[in-house]
Amino acid sequence: MSGYTGRLRRDSGHSTLLVPILLGGVLIAYFGVPFVTFLLRTGHADVLAGLAEPGAQAAIRHSLLTATIATVVATGLGVPLAYVLARRSFAGKRLLEGLVVLPLVLPPVVAGAMILTAVGRFTPLGSTLAAVGVSPTQSLFGVVLAQTFVAAPFVVVTARAGFAAVDERLERASRSLGYTPLETFRYVALPLARGAVLAGVTLTFARAMGEFGATYMVASNPRTMPTYLWVEFIKGGLDSTVPVALALLAVTLLVLGVVQWFGRVPAVIDR
């Protein structure tokens, strides 16, 4: 009797999971089919010749350079902010957290428009920068500004979740041994949260590499990989985008592998 009851429960559990599995399968198929069809499409394009184009090579160099700089800036400014948000309570904290997350939910084109209102050619800050020889638009500097704006929240949100998971008693023990708050952050909190921090850094780099809307608004020239893809699509259709899109996909898959290695993907939404 007990065996029959056990089988009945297992059968009931399987039937209960049937609908979620079917619904989830539809979504997985929706994710997978475009990926497979894109890879199949690569057979119709001369990938090596496309990547040998001077414009494609310049776009790849620009993306790698600007995304790296944006990631370094976002990490240097964002990780300390993430620690403060994880460890301190203060007036206006919720507002500050909302401001940090805002670029994640803004349409990229709106983000670009907001950046232009701050550093455009005819704004006080933009004209001041231009006067000292720094162009905040239509330049690699402008690309970095756009990439940092849209990508920095990833490292802040992810690192914050990592710091929040660190047992505060370990930090209090460090302070009781005579370590300063900065030393405690460096030798206790940061090493213990390094998985989340590194995942956030990696996601920030990936987001900066793939940024199009805000970048195109602020600095459509010089080309990055996403803006180059758009121009090529307009000029030559889908097949002309395949070489650089494949290169960008390779970077994305590498980033995904790194994030999975650290095992911290859920930290992105764990606030």
mmCIF file of C-alpha atoms in Angstrom:
data_model
loop_
_atom_site.group_PDB
_atom_site.id
_atom_site.type_symbol
_atom_site.label_atom_id
_atom_site.label_comp_id
_atom_site.label_asym_id
_atom_site.label_seq_id
_atom_site.Cartn_x
_atom_site.Cartn_y
_atom_site.Cartn_z
ATOM 1 C CA MET A 1 0.000 0.000 0.000
ATOM 2 C CA SER A 2 2.777 2.359 0.909
ATOM 3 C CA GLY A 3 4.528 1.626 -2.402
ATOM 4 C CA TYR A 4 1.351 2.388 -4.319
ATOM 5 C CA THR A 5 0.964 5.652 -2.380
ATOM 6 C CA GLY A 6 4.545 6.590 -3.183
ATOM 7 C CA ARG A 7 4.066 5.929 -6.890
ATOM 8 C CA LEU A 8 0.844 7.932 -6.805
ATOM 9 C CA ARG A 9 2.646 10.889 -5.262
ATOM 10 C CA ARG A 10 5.447 10.689 -7.809
ATOM 11 C CA ASP A 11 2.974 10.523 -10.665
ATOM 12 C CA SER A 12 1.107 13.488 -9.196
ATOM 13 C CA GLY A 13 4.332 15.438 -8.897
ATOM 14 C CA HIS A 14 5.248 14.702 -12.512
ATOM 15 C CA SER A 15 1.847 15.813 -13.763
ATOM 16 C CA THR A 16 2.083 18.980 -11.678
ATOM 17 C CA LEU A 17 5.396 19.853 -13.343
ATOM 18 C CA LEU A 18 4.147 19.082 -16.847
ATOM 19 C CA VAL A 19 2.591 22.505 -17.522
ATOM 20 C CA PRO A 20 5.576 24.532 -16.206
ATOM 21 C CA ILE A 21 7.936 22.339 -18.241
ATOM 22 C CA LEU A 22 5.917 22.867 -21.426
ATOM 23 C CA LEU A 23 5.659 26.621 -20.888
ATOM 24 C CA GLY A 24 9.332 26.900 -20.032
ATOM 25 C CA GLY A 25 10.185 24.799 -23.080
ATOM 26 C CA VAL A 26 8.454 27.324 -25.327
ATOM 27 C CA LEU A 27 10.613 30.109 -23.889
ATOM 28 C CA ILE A 28 13.789 28.039 -24.193
ATOM 29 C CA ALA A 29 12.929 27.326 -27.823
ATOM 30 C CA TYR A 30 12.368 31.042 -28.394
ATOM 31 C CA PHE A 31 15.837 31.703 -26.986
ATOM 32 C CA GLY A 32 17.509 28.860 -28.843
ATOM 33 C CA VAL A 33 16.001 29.026 -32.334
ATOM 34 C CA PRO A 34 17.387 32.509 -33.251
ATOM 35 C CA PHE A 35 20.774 31.454 -31.894
ATOM 36 C CA VAL A 36 20.842 28.323 -34.058
ATOM 37 C CA THR A 37 19.513 30.063 -37.172
ATOM 38 C CA PHE A 38 22.122 32.793 -36.786
ATOM 39 C CA LEU A 39 24.923 30.240 -36.593
ATOM 40 C CA LEU A 40 23.533 28.518 -39.682
ATOM 41 C CA ARG A 41 23.507 31.873 -41.448
ATOM 42 C CA THR A 42 27.246 32.252 -40.951
ATOM 43 C CA GLY A 43 27.751 29.719 -43.717
ATOM 44 C CA HIS A 44 26.390 32.235 -46.234
ATOM 45 C CA ALA A 45 28.850 34.992 -45.285
ATOM 46 C CA ASP A 46 32.594 35.356 -45.724
ATOM 47 C CA VAL A 47 33.418 35.869 -42.070
ATOM 48 C CA LEU A 48 37.185 36.239 -42.439
ATOM 49 C CA ALA A 49 36.850 38.763 -45.255
ATOM 50 C CA GLY A 50 34.301 40.724 -43.252
ATOM 51 C CA LEU A 51 36.549 40.830 -40.198
ATOM 52 C CA ALA A 52 39.469 41.915 -42.389
ATOM 53 C CA GLU A 53 37.647 45.098 -43.390
ATOM 54 C CA PRO A 54 39.398 48.177 -41.923
ATOM 55 C CA GLY A 55 36.088 49.496 -40.598
ATOM 56 C CA ALA A 56 35.329 46.222 -38.819
ATOM 57 C CA GLN A 57 38.787 46.055 -37.269
ATOM 58 C CA ALA A 58 38.537 49.651 -36.100
ATOM 59 C CA ALA A 59 35.110 48.989 -34.575
ATOM 60 C CA ILE A 60 36.443 45.955 -32.710
ATOM 61 C CA ARG A 61 39.414 47.939 -31.386
ATOM 62 C CA HIS A 62 37.185 50.817 -30.322
ATOM 63 C CA SER A 63 34.749 48.518 -28.505
ATOM 64 C CA LEU A 64 37.479 46.625 -26.661
ATOM 65 C CA LEU A 65 39.194 49.863 -25.639
ATOM 66 C CA THR A 66 36.146 51.833 -24.565
ATOM 67 C CA ALA A 67 34.439 48.895 -22.845
ATOM 68 C CA THR A 68 37.604 48.212 -20.853
ATOM 69 C CA ILE A 69 37.914 51.852 -19.778
ATOM 70 C CA ALA A 70 34.206 52.047 -18.915
ATOM 71 C CA THR A 71 34.515 48.859 -16.858
ATOM 72 C CA VAL A 72 37.542 50.149 -14.964
ATOM 73 C CA VAL A 73 35.772 53.447 -14.195
ATOM 74 C CA ALA A 74 32.551 51.694 -13.195
ATOM 75 C CA THR A 75 34.441 49.269 -10.945
ATOM 76 C CA GLY A 76 36.578 51.918 -9.281
ATOM 77 C CA LEU A 77 33.558 54.082 -8.481
ATOM 78 C CA GLY A 78 30.891 51.404 -8.146
ATOM 79 C CA VAL A 79 32.443 48.836 -5.798
ATOM 80 C CA PRO A 80 32.949 51.309 -2.907
ATOM 81 C CA LEU A 81 29.406 52.584 -3.455
ATOM 82 C CA ALA A 82 28.111 49.010 -3.392
ATOM 83 C CA TYR A 83 29.840 48.431 -0.047
ATOM 84 C CA VAL A 84 28.316 51.571 1.449
ATOM 85 C CA LEU A 85 24.847 50.562 0.238
ATOM 86 C CA ALA A 86 25.292 47.078 1.698
ATOM 87 C CA ARG A 87 26.602 48.175 5.087
ATOM 88 C CA ARG A 88 25.131 51.584 5.910
ATOM 89 C CA SER A 89 21.667 52.998 6.510
ATOM 90 C CA PHE A 90 21.167 56.709 5.947
ATOM 91 C CA ALA A 91 18.571 59.222 4.886
ATOM 92 C CA GLY A 92 17.911 59.052 1.171
ATOM 93 C CA LYS A 93 19.346 55.556 0.755
ATOM 94 C CA ARG A 94 16.280 54.269 -1.108
ATOM 95 C CA LEU A 95 16.435 57.238 -3.446
ATOM 96 C CA LEU A 96 20.122 56.598 -4.087
ATOM 97 C CA GLU A 97 19.452 52.914 -4.784
ATOM 98 C CA GLY A 98 16.737 53.876 -7.231
ATOM 99 C CA LEU A 99 19.102 56.273 -8.987
ATOM 100 C CA VAL A 100 21.700 53.518 -9.325
ATOM 101 C CA VAL A 101 19.190 51.120 -10.863
ATOM 102 C CA LEU A 102 17.554 53.755 -13.107
ATOM 103 C CA PRO A 103 19.915 53.260 -16.103
ATOM 104 C CA LEU A 104 18.985 49.571 -16.114
ATOM 105 C CA VAL A 105 15.320 50.313 -16.815
ATOM 106 C CA LEU A 106 15.716 53.367 -19.033
ATOM 107 C CA PRO A 107 15.442 52.849 -22.794
ATOM 108 C CA PRO A 108 19.023 53.297 -24.069
ATOM 109 C CA VAL A 109 17.992 56.092 -26.431
ATOM 110 C CA VAL A 110 16.504 57.991 -23.493
ATOM 111 C CA ALA A 111 19.741 57.429 -21.591
ATOM 112 C CA GLY A 112 21.645 58.910 -24.524
ATOM 113 C CA ALA A 113 19.358 61.925 -24.612
ATOM 114 C CA MET A 114 19.898 62.465 -20.881
ATOM 115 C CA ILE A 115 23.669 62.334 -21.321
ATOM 116 C CA LEU A 116 23.471 64.891 -24.126
ATOM 117 C CA THR A 117 21.512 67.287 -21.913
ATOM 118 C CA ALA A 118 24.434 67.147 -19.483
ATOM 119 C CA VAL A 119 27.485 67.112 -21.765
ATOM 120 C CA GLY A 120 26.227 68.147 -25.210
ATOM 121 C CA ARG A 121 28.203 70.684 -27.219
ATOM 122 C CA PHE A 122 26.059 73.624 -26.164
ATOM 123 C CA THR A 123 25.725 72.749 -22.478
ATOM 124 C CA PRO A 124 27.918 74.512 -19.872
ATOM 125 C CA LEU A 125 29.837 71.325 -19.072
ATOM 126 C CA GLY A 126 30.152 70.289 -22.706
ATOM 127 C CA SER A 127 31.404 73.661 -23.849
ATOM 128 C CA THR A 128 33.881 73.780 -20.976
ATOM 129 C CA LEU A 129 35.280 70.378 -21.885
ATOM 130 C CA ALA A 130 35.472 71.386 -25.547
ATOM 131 C CA ALA A 131 37.349 74.549 -24.576
ATOM 132 C CA VAL A 132 40.125 72.462 -22.986
ATOM 133 C CA GLY A 133 40.271 70.127 -25.956
ATOM 134 C CA VAL A 134 38.073 67.296 -24.715
ATOM 135 C CA SER A 135 35.114 66.433 -26.924
ATOM 136 C CA PRO A 136 32.334 64.781 -24.896
ATOM 137 C CA THR A 137 30.433 63.792 -28.060
ATOM 138 C CA GLN A 138 31.421 62.141 -31.347
ATOM 139 C CA SER A 139 34.592 60.804 -29.740
ATOM 140 C CA LEU A 140 35.874 57.763 -27.890
ATOM 141 C CA PHE A 141 35.445 59.788 -24.709
ATOM 142 C CA GLY A 142 31.767 60.165 -25.540
ATOM 143 C CA VAL A 143 31.501 56.422 -26.124
ATOM 144 C CA VAL A 144 32.984 55.778 -22.680
ATOM 145 C CA LEU A 145 30.524 58.224 -21.109
ATOM 146 C CA ALA A 146 27.581 56.406 -22.681
ATOM 147 C CA GLN A 147 28.878 52.929 -21.869
ATOM 148 C CA THR A 148 29.634 53.806 -18.265
ATOM 149 C CA PHE A 149 26.180 55.308 -17.747
ATOM 150 C CA VAL A 150 24.316 52.206 -18.899
ATOM 151 C CA ALA A 151 26.738 49.526 -17.666
ATOM 152 C CA ALA A 152 27.936 50.709 -14.238
ATOM 153 C CA PRO A 153 24.733 49.656 -12.415
ATOM 154 C CA PHE A 154 25.598 46.005 -13.074
ATOM 155 C CA VAL A 155 28.736 46.095 -10.963
ATOM 156 C CA VAL A 156 27.051 48.158 -8.228
ATOM 157 C CA VAL A 157 23.993 45.914 -7.897
ATOM 158 C CA THR A 158 25.943 42.668 -8.124
ATOM 159 C CA ALA A 159 28.726 43.727 -5.768
ATOM 160 C CA ARG A 160 26.176 45.056 -3.294
ATOM 161 C CA ALA A 161 24.539 41.637 -3.123
ATOM 162 C CA GLY A 162 27.950 40.061 -2.572
ATOM 163 C CA PHE A 163 28.867 42.425 0.264
ATOM 164 C CA ALA A 164 25.452 41.960 1.865
ATOM 165 C CA ALA A 165 26.086 38.203 1.986
ATOM 166 C CA VAL A 166 29.311 38.654 3.981
ATOM 167 C CA ASP A 167 28.841 37.999 7.706
ATOM 168 C CA GLU A 168 29.215 41.353 9.468
ATOM 169 C CA ARG A 169 30.641 39.600 12.518
ATOM 170 C CA LEU A 170 33.812 38.920 10.551
ATOM 171 C CA GLU A 171 34.197 42.618 9.858
ATOM 172 C CA ARG A 172 33.547 43.496 13.501
ATOM 173 C CA ALA A 173 36.206 40.974 14.497
ATOM 174 C CA SER A 174 38.631 42.642 12.115
ATOM 175 C CA ARG A 175 37.920 46.033 13.659
ATOM 176 C CA SER A 176 38.379 44.611 17.158
ATOM 177 C CA LEU A 177 41.852 43.455 16.137
ATOM 178 C CA GLY A 178 42.794 47.023 15.292
ATOM 179 C CA TYR A 179 42.242 47.098 11.542
ATOM 180 C CA THR A 180 40.880 50.328 10.086
ATOM 181 C CA PRO A 181 37.590 50.383 8.135
ATOM 182 C CA LEU A 182 39.563 50.630 4.868
ATOM 183 C CA GLU A 183 41.783 47.683 5.826
ATOM 184 C CA THR A 184 38.721 45.682 6.840
ATOM 185 C CA PHE A 185 37.143 46.396 3.480
ATOM 186 C CA ARG A 186 40.312 45.433 1.629
ATOM 187 C CA TYR A 187 41.301 42.306 3.554
ATOM 188 C CA VAL A 188 37.949 40.933 4.731
ATOM 189 C CA ALA A 189 34.887 42.168 2.838
ATOM 190 C CA LEU A 190 36.397 42.391 -0.647
ATOM 191 C CA PRO A 191 38.009 38.922 -0.689
ATOM 192 C CA LEU A 192 34.849 37.300 0.662
ATOM 193 C CA ALA A 193 32.667 39.050 -1.926
ATOM 194 C CA ARG A 194 35.138 38.690 -4.789
ATOM 195 C CA GLY A 195 32.963 36.202 -6.707
ATOM 196 C CA ALA A 196 30.057 38.628 -6.901
ATOM 197 C CA VAL A 197 32.345 41.577 -7.608
ATOM 198 C CA LEU A 198 34.112 39.797 -10.452
ATOM 199 C CA ALA A 199 30.794 38.645 -11.899
ATOM 200 C CA GLY A 200 29.572 42.245 -11.777
ATOM 201 C CA VAL A 201 32.733 43.481 -13.464
ATOM 202 C CA THR A 202 32.309 40.885 -16.206
ATOM 203 C CA LEU A 203 28.651 41.756 -16.770
ATOM 204 C CA THR A 204 29.561 45.436 -16.881
ATOM 205 C CA PHE A 205 32.124 44.767 -19.590
ATOM 206 C CA ALA A 206 29.608 42.745 -21.605
ATOM 207 C CA ARG A 207 26.963 45.460 -21.304
ATOM 208 C CA ALA A 208 29.451 48.120 -22.375
ATOM 209 C CA MET A 209 30.555 46.036 -25.360
ATOM 210 C CA GLY A 210 26.972 45.591 -26.531
ATOM 211 C CA GLU A 211 25.686 49.104 -25.885
ATOM 212 C CA PHE A 212 24.102 50.706 -28.937
ATOM 213 C CA GLY A 213 21.293 53.181 -28.224
ATOM 214 C CA ALA A 214 22.992 55.581 -25.843
ATOM 215 C CA THR A 215 26.305 55.258 -27.685
ATOM 216 C CA TYR A 216 24.724 56.082 -31.035
ATOM 217 C CA MET A 217 23.029 59.138 -29.543
ATOM 218 C CA VAL A 218 26.180 60.473 -27.906
ATOM 219 C CA ALA A 219 28.897 59.304 -30.310
ATOM 220 C CA SER A 220 27.830 57.617 -33.533
ATOM 221 C CA ASN A 221 31.435 58.154 -34.633
ATOM 222 C CA PRO A 222 33.944 56.646 -34.129
ATOM 223 C CA ARG A 223 32.192 53.320 -34.678
ATOM 224 C CA THR A 224 31.953 50.629 -32.054
ATOM 225 C CA MET A 225 30.895 47.087 -32.893
ATOM 226 C CA PRO A 226 27.156 47.684 -32.312
ATOM 227 C CA THR A 227 27.069 50.975 -34.245
ATOM 228 C CA TYR A 228 29.137 49.428 -37.040
ATOM 229 C CA LEU A 229 26.646 46.541 -37.213
ATOM 230 C CA TRP A 230 23.753 48.966 -37.588
ATOM 231 C CA VAL A 231 25.450 50.889 -40.389
ATOM 232 C CA GLU A 232 26.369 47.665 -42.187
ATOM 233 C CA PHE A 233 22.804 46.402 -41.875
ATOM 234 C CA ILE A 234 21.470 49.591 -43.434
ATOM 235 C CA LYS A 235 23.993 49.413 -46.283
ATOM 236 C CA GLY A 236 24.118 45.715 -47.073
ATOM 237 C CA GLY A 237 21.413 43.832 -45.244
ATOM 238 C CA LEU A 238 21.618 41.018 -42.729
ATOM 239 C CA ASP A 239 24.479 39.031 -44.248
ATOM 240 C CA SER A 240 26.828 42.009 -44.041
ATOM 241 C CA THR A 241 26.424 42.089 -40.255
ATOM 242 C CA VAL A 242 27.352 38.442 -39.692
ATOM 243 C CA PRO A 243 31.180 38.737 -39.306
ATOM 244 C CA VAL A 244 31.208 41.429 -36.623
ATOM 245 C CA ALA A 245 28.048 40.039 -35.000
ATOM 246 C CA LEU A 246 29.816 36.692 -34.718
ATOM 247 C CA ALA A 247 32.796 38.383 -33.059
ATOM 248 C CA LEU A 248 30.481 40.146 -30.614
ATOM 249 C CA LEU A 249 28.694 36.863 -29.934
ATOM 250 C CA ALA A 250 32.020 35.212 -29.151
ATOM 251 C CA VAL A 251 32.782 37.903 -26.574
ATOM 252 C CA THR A 252 29.309 37.466 -25.088
ATOM 253 C CA LEU A 253 29.699 33.697 -24.774
ATOM 254 C CA LEU A 254 33.076 34.174 -23.127
ATOM 255 C CA VAL A 255 31.509 36.579 -20.641
ATOM 256 C CA LEU A 256 28.703 34.107 -19.953
ATOM 257 C CA GLY A 257 31.259 31.404 -19.268
ATOM 258 C CA VAL A 258 33.119 33.634 -16.814
ATOM 259 C CA VAL A 259 29.919 34.560 -14.961
ATOM 260 C CA GLN A 260 28.852 30.910 -14.773
ATOM 261 C CA TRP A 261 32.310 30.049 -13.466
ATOM 262 C CA PHE A 262 31.838 32.417 -10.563
ATOM 263 C CA GLY A 263 28.317 31.087 -10.110
ATOM 264 C CA ARG A 264 26.866 34.482 -9.215
ATOM 265 C CA VAL A 265 24.283 35.163 -11.922
ATOM 266 C CA PRO A 266 21.389 35.380 -9.375
ATOM 267 C CA ALA A 267 23.206 38.225 -7.615
ATOM 268 C CA VAL A 268 22.240 40.557 -10.468
ATOM 269 C CA ILE A 269 18.634 40.608 -9.311
ATOM 270 C CA ASP A 270 19.170 39.846 -5.643
ATOM 271 C CA ARG A 271 18.671 43.226 -4.090
#
